Coordinates of C-alpha atoms in Angstrom, one line a residue:
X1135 CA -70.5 142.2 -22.7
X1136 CA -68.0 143.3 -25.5
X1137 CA -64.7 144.0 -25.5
X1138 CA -62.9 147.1 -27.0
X1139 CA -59.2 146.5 -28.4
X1140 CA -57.3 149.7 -29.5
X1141 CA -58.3 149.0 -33.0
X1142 CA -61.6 149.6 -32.4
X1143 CA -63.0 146.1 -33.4
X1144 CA -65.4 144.7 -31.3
X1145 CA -65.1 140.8 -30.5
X1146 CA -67.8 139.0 -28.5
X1147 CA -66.7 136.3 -25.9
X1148 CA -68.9 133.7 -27.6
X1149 CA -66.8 134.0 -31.0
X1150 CA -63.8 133.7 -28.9
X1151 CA -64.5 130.8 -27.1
X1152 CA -65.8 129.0 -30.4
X1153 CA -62.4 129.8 -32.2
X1154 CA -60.4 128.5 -29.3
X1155 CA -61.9 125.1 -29.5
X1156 CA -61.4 125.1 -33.6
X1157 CA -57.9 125.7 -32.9
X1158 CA -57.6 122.9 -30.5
X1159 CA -59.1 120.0 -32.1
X1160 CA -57.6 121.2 -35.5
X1161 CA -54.3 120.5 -33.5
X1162 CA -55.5 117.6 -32.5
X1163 CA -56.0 116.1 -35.3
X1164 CA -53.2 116.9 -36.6
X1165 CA -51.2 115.5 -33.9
X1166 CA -52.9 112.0 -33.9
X1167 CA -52.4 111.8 -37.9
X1168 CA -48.2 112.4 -37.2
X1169 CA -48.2 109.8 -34.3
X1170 CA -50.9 106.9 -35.5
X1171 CA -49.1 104.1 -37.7
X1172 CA -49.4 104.3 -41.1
X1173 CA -52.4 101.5 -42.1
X1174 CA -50.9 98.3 -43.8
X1175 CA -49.6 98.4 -47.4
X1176 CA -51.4 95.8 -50.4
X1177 CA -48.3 96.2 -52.1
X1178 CA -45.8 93.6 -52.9
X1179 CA -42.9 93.5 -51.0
X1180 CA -39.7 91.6 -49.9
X1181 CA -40.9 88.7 -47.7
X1182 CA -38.7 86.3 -45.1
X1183 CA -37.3 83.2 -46.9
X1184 CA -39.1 79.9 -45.6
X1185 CA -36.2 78.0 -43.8
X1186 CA -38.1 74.7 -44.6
X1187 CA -37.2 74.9 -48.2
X1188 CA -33.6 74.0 -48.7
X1189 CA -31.6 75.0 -52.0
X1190 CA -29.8 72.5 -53.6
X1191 CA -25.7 73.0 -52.6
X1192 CA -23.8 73.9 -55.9
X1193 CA -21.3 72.3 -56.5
X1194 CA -19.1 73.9 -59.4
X1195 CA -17.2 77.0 -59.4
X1196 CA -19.1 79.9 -60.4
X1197 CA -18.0 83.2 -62.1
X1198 CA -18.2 85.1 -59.1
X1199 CA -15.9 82.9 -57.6
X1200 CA -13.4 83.3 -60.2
X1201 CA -13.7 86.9 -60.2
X1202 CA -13.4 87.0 -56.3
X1203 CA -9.9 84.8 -56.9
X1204 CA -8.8 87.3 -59.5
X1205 CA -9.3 90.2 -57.3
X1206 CA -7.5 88.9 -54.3
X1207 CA -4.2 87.9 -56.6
X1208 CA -4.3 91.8 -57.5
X1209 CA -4.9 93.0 -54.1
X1210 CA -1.9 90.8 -52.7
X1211 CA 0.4 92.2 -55.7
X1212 CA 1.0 88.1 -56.5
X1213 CA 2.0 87.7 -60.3
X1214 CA 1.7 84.7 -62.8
X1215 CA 5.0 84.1 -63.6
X1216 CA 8.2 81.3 -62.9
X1217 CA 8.7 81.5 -59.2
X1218 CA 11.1 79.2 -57.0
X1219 CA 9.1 77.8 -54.4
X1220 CA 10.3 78.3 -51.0
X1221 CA 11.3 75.1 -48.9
X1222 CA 9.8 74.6 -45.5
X1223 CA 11.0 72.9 -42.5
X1224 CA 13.3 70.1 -43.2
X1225 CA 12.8 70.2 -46.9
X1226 CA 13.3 67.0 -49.0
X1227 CA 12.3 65.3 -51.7
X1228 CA 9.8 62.3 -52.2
X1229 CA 12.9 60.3 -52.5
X1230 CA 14.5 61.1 -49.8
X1231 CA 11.3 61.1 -47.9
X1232 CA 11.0 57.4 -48.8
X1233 CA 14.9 56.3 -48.1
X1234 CA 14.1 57.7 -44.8
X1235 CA 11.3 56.0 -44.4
X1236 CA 12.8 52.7 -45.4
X1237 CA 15.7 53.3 -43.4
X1238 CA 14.0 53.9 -40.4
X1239 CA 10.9 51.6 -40.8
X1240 CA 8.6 54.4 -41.0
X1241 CA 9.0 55.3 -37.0
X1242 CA 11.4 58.0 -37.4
X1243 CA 14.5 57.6 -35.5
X1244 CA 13.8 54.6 -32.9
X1245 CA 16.0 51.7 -32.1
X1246 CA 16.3 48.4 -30.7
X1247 CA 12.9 47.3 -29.3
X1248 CA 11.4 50.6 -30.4
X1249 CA 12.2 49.8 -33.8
X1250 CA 9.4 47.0 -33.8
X1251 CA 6.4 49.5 -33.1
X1252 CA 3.9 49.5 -35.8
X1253 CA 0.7 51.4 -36.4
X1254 CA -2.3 49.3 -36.6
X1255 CA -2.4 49.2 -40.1
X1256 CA 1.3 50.1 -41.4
X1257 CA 1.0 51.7 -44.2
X1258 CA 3.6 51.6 -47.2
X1259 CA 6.4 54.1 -47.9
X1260 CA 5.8 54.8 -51.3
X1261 CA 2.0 55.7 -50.4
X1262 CA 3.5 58.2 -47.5
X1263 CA 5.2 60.0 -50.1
X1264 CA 2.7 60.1 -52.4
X1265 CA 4.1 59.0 -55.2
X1266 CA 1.0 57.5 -56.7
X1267 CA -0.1 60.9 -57.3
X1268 CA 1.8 61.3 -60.2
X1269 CA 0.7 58.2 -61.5
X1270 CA -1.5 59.8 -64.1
X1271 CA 0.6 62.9 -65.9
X1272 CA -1.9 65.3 -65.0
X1273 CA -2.6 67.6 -61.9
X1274 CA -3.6 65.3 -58.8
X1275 CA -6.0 68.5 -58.0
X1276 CA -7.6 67.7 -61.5
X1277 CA -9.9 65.1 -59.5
X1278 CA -12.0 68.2 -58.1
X1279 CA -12.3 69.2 -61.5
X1280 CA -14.1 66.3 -62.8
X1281 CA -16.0 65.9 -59.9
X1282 CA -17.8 69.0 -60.3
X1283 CA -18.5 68.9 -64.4
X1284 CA -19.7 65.3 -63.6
X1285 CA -22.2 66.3 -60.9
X1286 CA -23.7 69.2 -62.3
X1287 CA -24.3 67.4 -65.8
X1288 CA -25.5 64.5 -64.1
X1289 CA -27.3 66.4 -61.8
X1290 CA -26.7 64.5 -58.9
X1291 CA -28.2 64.8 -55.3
X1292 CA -26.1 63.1 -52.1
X1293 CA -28.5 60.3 -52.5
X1294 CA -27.5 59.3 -55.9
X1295 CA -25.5 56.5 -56.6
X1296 CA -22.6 56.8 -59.0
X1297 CA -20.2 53.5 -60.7
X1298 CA -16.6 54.5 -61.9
X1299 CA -14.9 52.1 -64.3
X1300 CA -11.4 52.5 -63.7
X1301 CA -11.2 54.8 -60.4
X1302 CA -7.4 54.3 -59.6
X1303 CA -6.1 55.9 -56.9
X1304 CA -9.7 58.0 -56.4
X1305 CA -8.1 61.3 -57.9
X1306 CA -12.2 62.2 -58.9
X1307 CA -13.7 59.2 -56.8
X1308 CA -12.8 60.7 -53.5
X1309 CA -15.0 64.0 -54.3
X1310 CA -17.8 62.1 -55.1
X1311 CA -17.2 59.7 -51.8
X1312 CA -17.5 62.6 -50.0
X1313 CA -20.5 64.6 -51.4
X1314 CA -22.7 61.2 -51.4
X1315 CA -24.2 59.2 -48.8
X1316 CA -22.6 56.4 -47.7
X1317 CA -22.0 53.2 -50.2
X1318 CA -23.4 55.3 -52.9
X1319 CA -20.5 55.3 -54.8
X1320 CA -19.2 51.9 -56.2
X1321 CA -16.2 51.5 -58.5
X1322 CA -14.4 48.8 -61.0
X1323 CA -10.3 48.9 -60.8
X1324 CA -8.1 46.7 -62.0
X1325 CA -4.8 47.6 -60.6
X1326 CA -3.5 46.2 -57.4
X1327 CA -1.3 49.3 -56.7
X1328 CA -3.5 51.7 -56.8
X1329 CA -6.3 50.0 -55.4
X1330 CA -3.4 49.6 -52.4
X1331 CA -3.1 53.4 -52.6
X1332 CA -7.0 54.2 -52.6
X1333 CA -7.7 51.8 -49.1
X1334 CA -4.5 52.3 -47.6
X1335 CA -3.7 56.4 -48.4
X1336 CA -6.3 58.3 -49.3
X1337 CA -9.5 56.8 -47.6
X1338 CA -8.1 57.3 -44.3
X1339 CA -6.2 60.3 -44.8
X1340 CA -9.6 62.0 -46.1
X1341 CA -11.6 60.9 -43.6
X1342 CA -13.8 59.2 -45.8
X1343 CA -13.8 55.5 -44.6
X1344 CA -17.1 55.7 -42.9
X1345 CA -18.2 56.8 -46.4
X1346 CA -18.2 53.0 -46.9
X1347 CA -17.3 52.9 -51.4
X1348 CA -18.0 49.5 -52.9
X1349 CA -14.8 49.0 -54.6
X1350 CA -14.3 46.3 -56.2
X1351 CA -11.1 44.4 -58.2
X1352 CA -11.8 43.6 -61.6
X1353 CA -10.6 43.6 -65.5
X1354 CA -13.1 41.8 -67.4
X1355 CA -15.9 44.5 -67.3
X1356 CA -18.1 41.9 -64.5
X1357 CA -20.3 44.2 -62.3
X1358 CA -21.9 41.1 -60.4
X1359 CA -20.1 42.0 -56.9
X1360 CA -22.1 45.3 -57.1
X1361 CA -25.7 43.5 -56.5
X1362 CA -28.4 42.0 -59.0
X1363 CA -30.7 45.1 -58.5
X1364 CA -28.4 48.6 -58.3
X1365 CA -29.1 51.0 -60.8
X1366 CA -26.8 54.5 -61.2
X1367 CA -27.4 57.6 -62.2
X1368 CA -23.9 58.5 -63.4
X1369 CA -21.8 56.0 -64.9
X1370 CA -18.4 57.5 -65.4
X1371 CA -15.1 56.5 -67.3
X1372 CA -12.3 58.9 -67.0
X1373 CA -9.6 57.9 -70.0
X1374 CA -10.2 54.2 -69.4
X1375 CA -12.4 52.9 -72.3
X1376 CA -9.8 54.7 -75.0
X1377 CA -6.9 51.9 -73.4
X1378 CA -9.5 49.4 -73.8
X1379 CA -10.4 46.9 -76.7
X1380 CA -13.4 47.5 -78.3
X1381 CA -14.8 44.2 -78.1
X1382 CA -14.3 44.7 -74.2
X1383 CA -15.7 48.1 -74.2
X1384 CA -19.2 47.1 -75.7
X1385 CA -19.4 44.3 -73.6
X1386 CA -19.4 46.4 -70.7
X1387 CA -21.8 48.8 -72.4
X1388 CA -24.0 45.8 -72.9
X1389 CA -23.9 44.8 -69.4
X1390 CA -24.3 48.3 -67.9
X1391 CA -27.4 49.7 -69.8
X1392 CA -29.8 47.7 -67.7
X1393 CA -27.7 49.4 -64.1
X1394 CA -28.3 53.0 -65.4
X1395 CA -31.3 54.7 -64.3
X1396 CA -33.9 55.1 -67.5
X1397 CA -34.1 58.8 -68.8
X1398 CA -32.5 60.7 -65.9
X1399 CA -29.4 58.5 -65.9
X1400 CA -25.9 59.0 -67.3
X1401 CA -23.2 57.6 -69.1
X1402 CA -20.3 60.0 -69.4
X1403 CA -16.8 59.1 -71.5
X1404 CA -13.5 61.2 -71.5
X1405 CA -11.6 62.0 -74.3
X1406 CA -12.9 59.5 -77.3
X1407 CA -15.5 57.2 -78.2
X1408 CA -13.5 56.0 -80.7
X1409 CA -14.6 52.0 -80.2
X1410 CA -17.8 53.1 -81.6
X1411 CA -16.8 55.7 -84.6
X1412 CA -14.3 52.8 -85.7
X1413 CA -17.6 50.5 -86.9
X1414 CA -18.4 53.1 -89.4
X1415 CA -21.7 54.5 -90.9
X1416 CA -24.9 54.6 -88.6
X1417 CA -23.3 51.0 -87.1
X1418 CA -22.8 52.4 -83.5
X1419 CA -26.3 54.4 -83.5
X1420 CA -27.7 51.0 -84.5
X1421 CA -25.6 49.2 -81.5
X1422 CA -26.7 51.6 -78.8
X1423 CA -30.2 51.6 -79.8
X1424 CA -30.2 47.5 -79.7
X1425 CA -28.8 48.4 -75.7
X1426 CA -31.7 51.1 -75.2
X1427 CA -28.8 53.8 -74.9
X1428 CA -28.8 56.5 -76.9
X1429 CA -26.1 59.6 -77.8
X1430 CA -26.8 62.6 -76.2
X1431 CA -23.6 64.5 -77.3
X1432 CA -20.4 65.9 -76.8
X1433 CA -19.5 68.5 -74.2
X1434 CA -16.2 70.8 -74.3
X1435 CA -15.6 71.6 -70.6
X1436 CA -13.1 74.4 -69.8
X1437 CA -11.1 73.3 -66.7
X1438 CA -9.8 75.5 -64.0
X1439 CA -7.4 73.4 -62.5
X1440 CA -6.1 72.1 -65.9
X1441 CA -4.6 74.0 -68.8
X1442 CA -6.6 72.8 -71.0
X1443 CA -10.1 71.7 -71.7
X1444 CA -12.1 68.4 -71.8
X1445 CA -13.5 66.5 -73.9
X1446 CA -16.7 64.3 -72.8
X1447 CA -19.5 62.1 -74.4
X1448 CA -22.9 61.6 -72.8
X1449 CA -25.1 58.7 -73.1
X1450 CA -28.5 58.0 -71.9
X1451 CA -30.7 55.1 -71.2
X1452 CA -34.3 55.8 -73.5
X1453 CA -36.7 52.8 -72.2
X1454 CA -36.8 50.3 -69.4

């Protein structure tokens, strides 16, 4: 049987039907290509970070957070220039913070029997005002500073343990107390007052006496109290050994080689080294070698909480 279109062009059903079904599963086809899922890529490609590998914290400033400060200065229209500071509520000064204090026993306004309450642990006036953080003619916020140059050169870890000769009030020591574990930081002070001012102020005020330091009073460079067997890597002195006689200064280098950590360990000095440039020619090379210390250097370190830069000197410990 044919069919007859106006055309005159005779298609059979047969053809029809076949042409039909090569339509269809041409459409098919190309149907299940658009909704199958594309088959599994060998190239590389950004994969999920495994949570059981932890970075190590940073601990200095970084550019970008210098640049992030910058930019919110602008963007708040605040200027570098001479301004009065505002007071606050009930502004005074430290003195007259401590003549009230001393006036009224440190429990503000009370009389008669009140007057005799005491905290558990009264703490002196001078500390409340915090006088002892001018104690050092340089920025109390400095302390930070230090911290972080120390840590990064040292390359320290919470479970390092550092020694501080001469930690005073704990302007750096209390960033260290805080980033280590506890008892890992140990230090030698001489001076009653601010020894006063590190267990009585700042500790508590921080938070940081479950931090357990070892601190420990002392001015004749003896790091006994500190255990037969602890070894450091960092041993600091922040503008101590340049007020210091020589004689006293290599003792204590001779009896703190053996507590730092061979190779990895660290001896930093601020400002000088001058007790071991004033014996002249290759003498001081000579000294530190018969300690098993050697020179590593002197680093220029460019504060941001100073207005000016640093001056430090690293050591090391070369054999066992």
């Amino acid at each position: 049987m044919a069919l007859l279109p106006s055309k005159g062009v005779v298609i059979s059903v047969p053809t029809l039907v076949l042409s039909v079904a090569a339509a269809a599963t041409l459409l098919f086809f190309f149907l299940f290509t658009i909704s199958s899922p594309s088959p599994p890529c060998s190239c590389p490609g950004p994969t999920k970070a495994d949570s059981s590998i932890r970075t190590s914290e940073r601990v200095s400033t970084s550019a970008e957070d210098i640049d992030w400060v910058k930019g919110l200065i602008e963007a708040n229209g605040l200027h570098m220039q001479p301004n009065v500071l505002r007071k606050g509520i009930n502004p005074r000064t430290r003195k007259q913070q401590l003549q009230d204090l001393l006036q009224y026993k440190g429990i503000s306004h009370y009389e008669g029997e009140a007057a005799s309450n005491h905290t558990a642990l009264p703490c002196p006036g001078e500390l409340l005002v915090e006088e002892h953080h001018s104690n050092y003619g340089e920025p109390w916020a400095g302390g930070r500073d230090i911290f972080e140059f120390l840590a990064e050169a040292a390359r320290l870890t919470p479970n390092s343990k550092v020694l501080e000769i001469g930690c005073g009030t704990l302007r750096v020591g209390l960033h260290f107390i805080r980033y280590l574990d506890p008892e890992h930081y140990h230090c030698l002070e001489r001076d009653e007052l601010s020894l006063m001012a590190a267990l009585r102020y700042e500790l508590p005020s921080q938070g940081l006496l479950s931090k357990r330091p070892l601190i420990i009073r002392g001015e004749d460079m003896d790091f006994g109290k500190f255990g037969p067997d602890t070894t450091y890597e960092l041993i600091y002195s922040s503008a101590v050994f340049l007020h210091m006689p020589d004689k006293l200064v290599w003792t204590g280098l001779e009896r703190l080689a053996g507590r730092l950590k061979p190779i990895e360990g660290r001896i930093f000095v601020s400002h000088n080294t001058k007790f071991c440039s004033r014996l002249g020619g290759d003498e001081c090379t000579k000294r530190l070698n018969s300690l098993g210390l050697e020179y590593r250097g002197k680093h220029v370190h460019d504060s941001l909480l100073f207005n000016h830069y640093e001056v430090w000197f690293e050591f090391r410990r070369f054999k066992a």
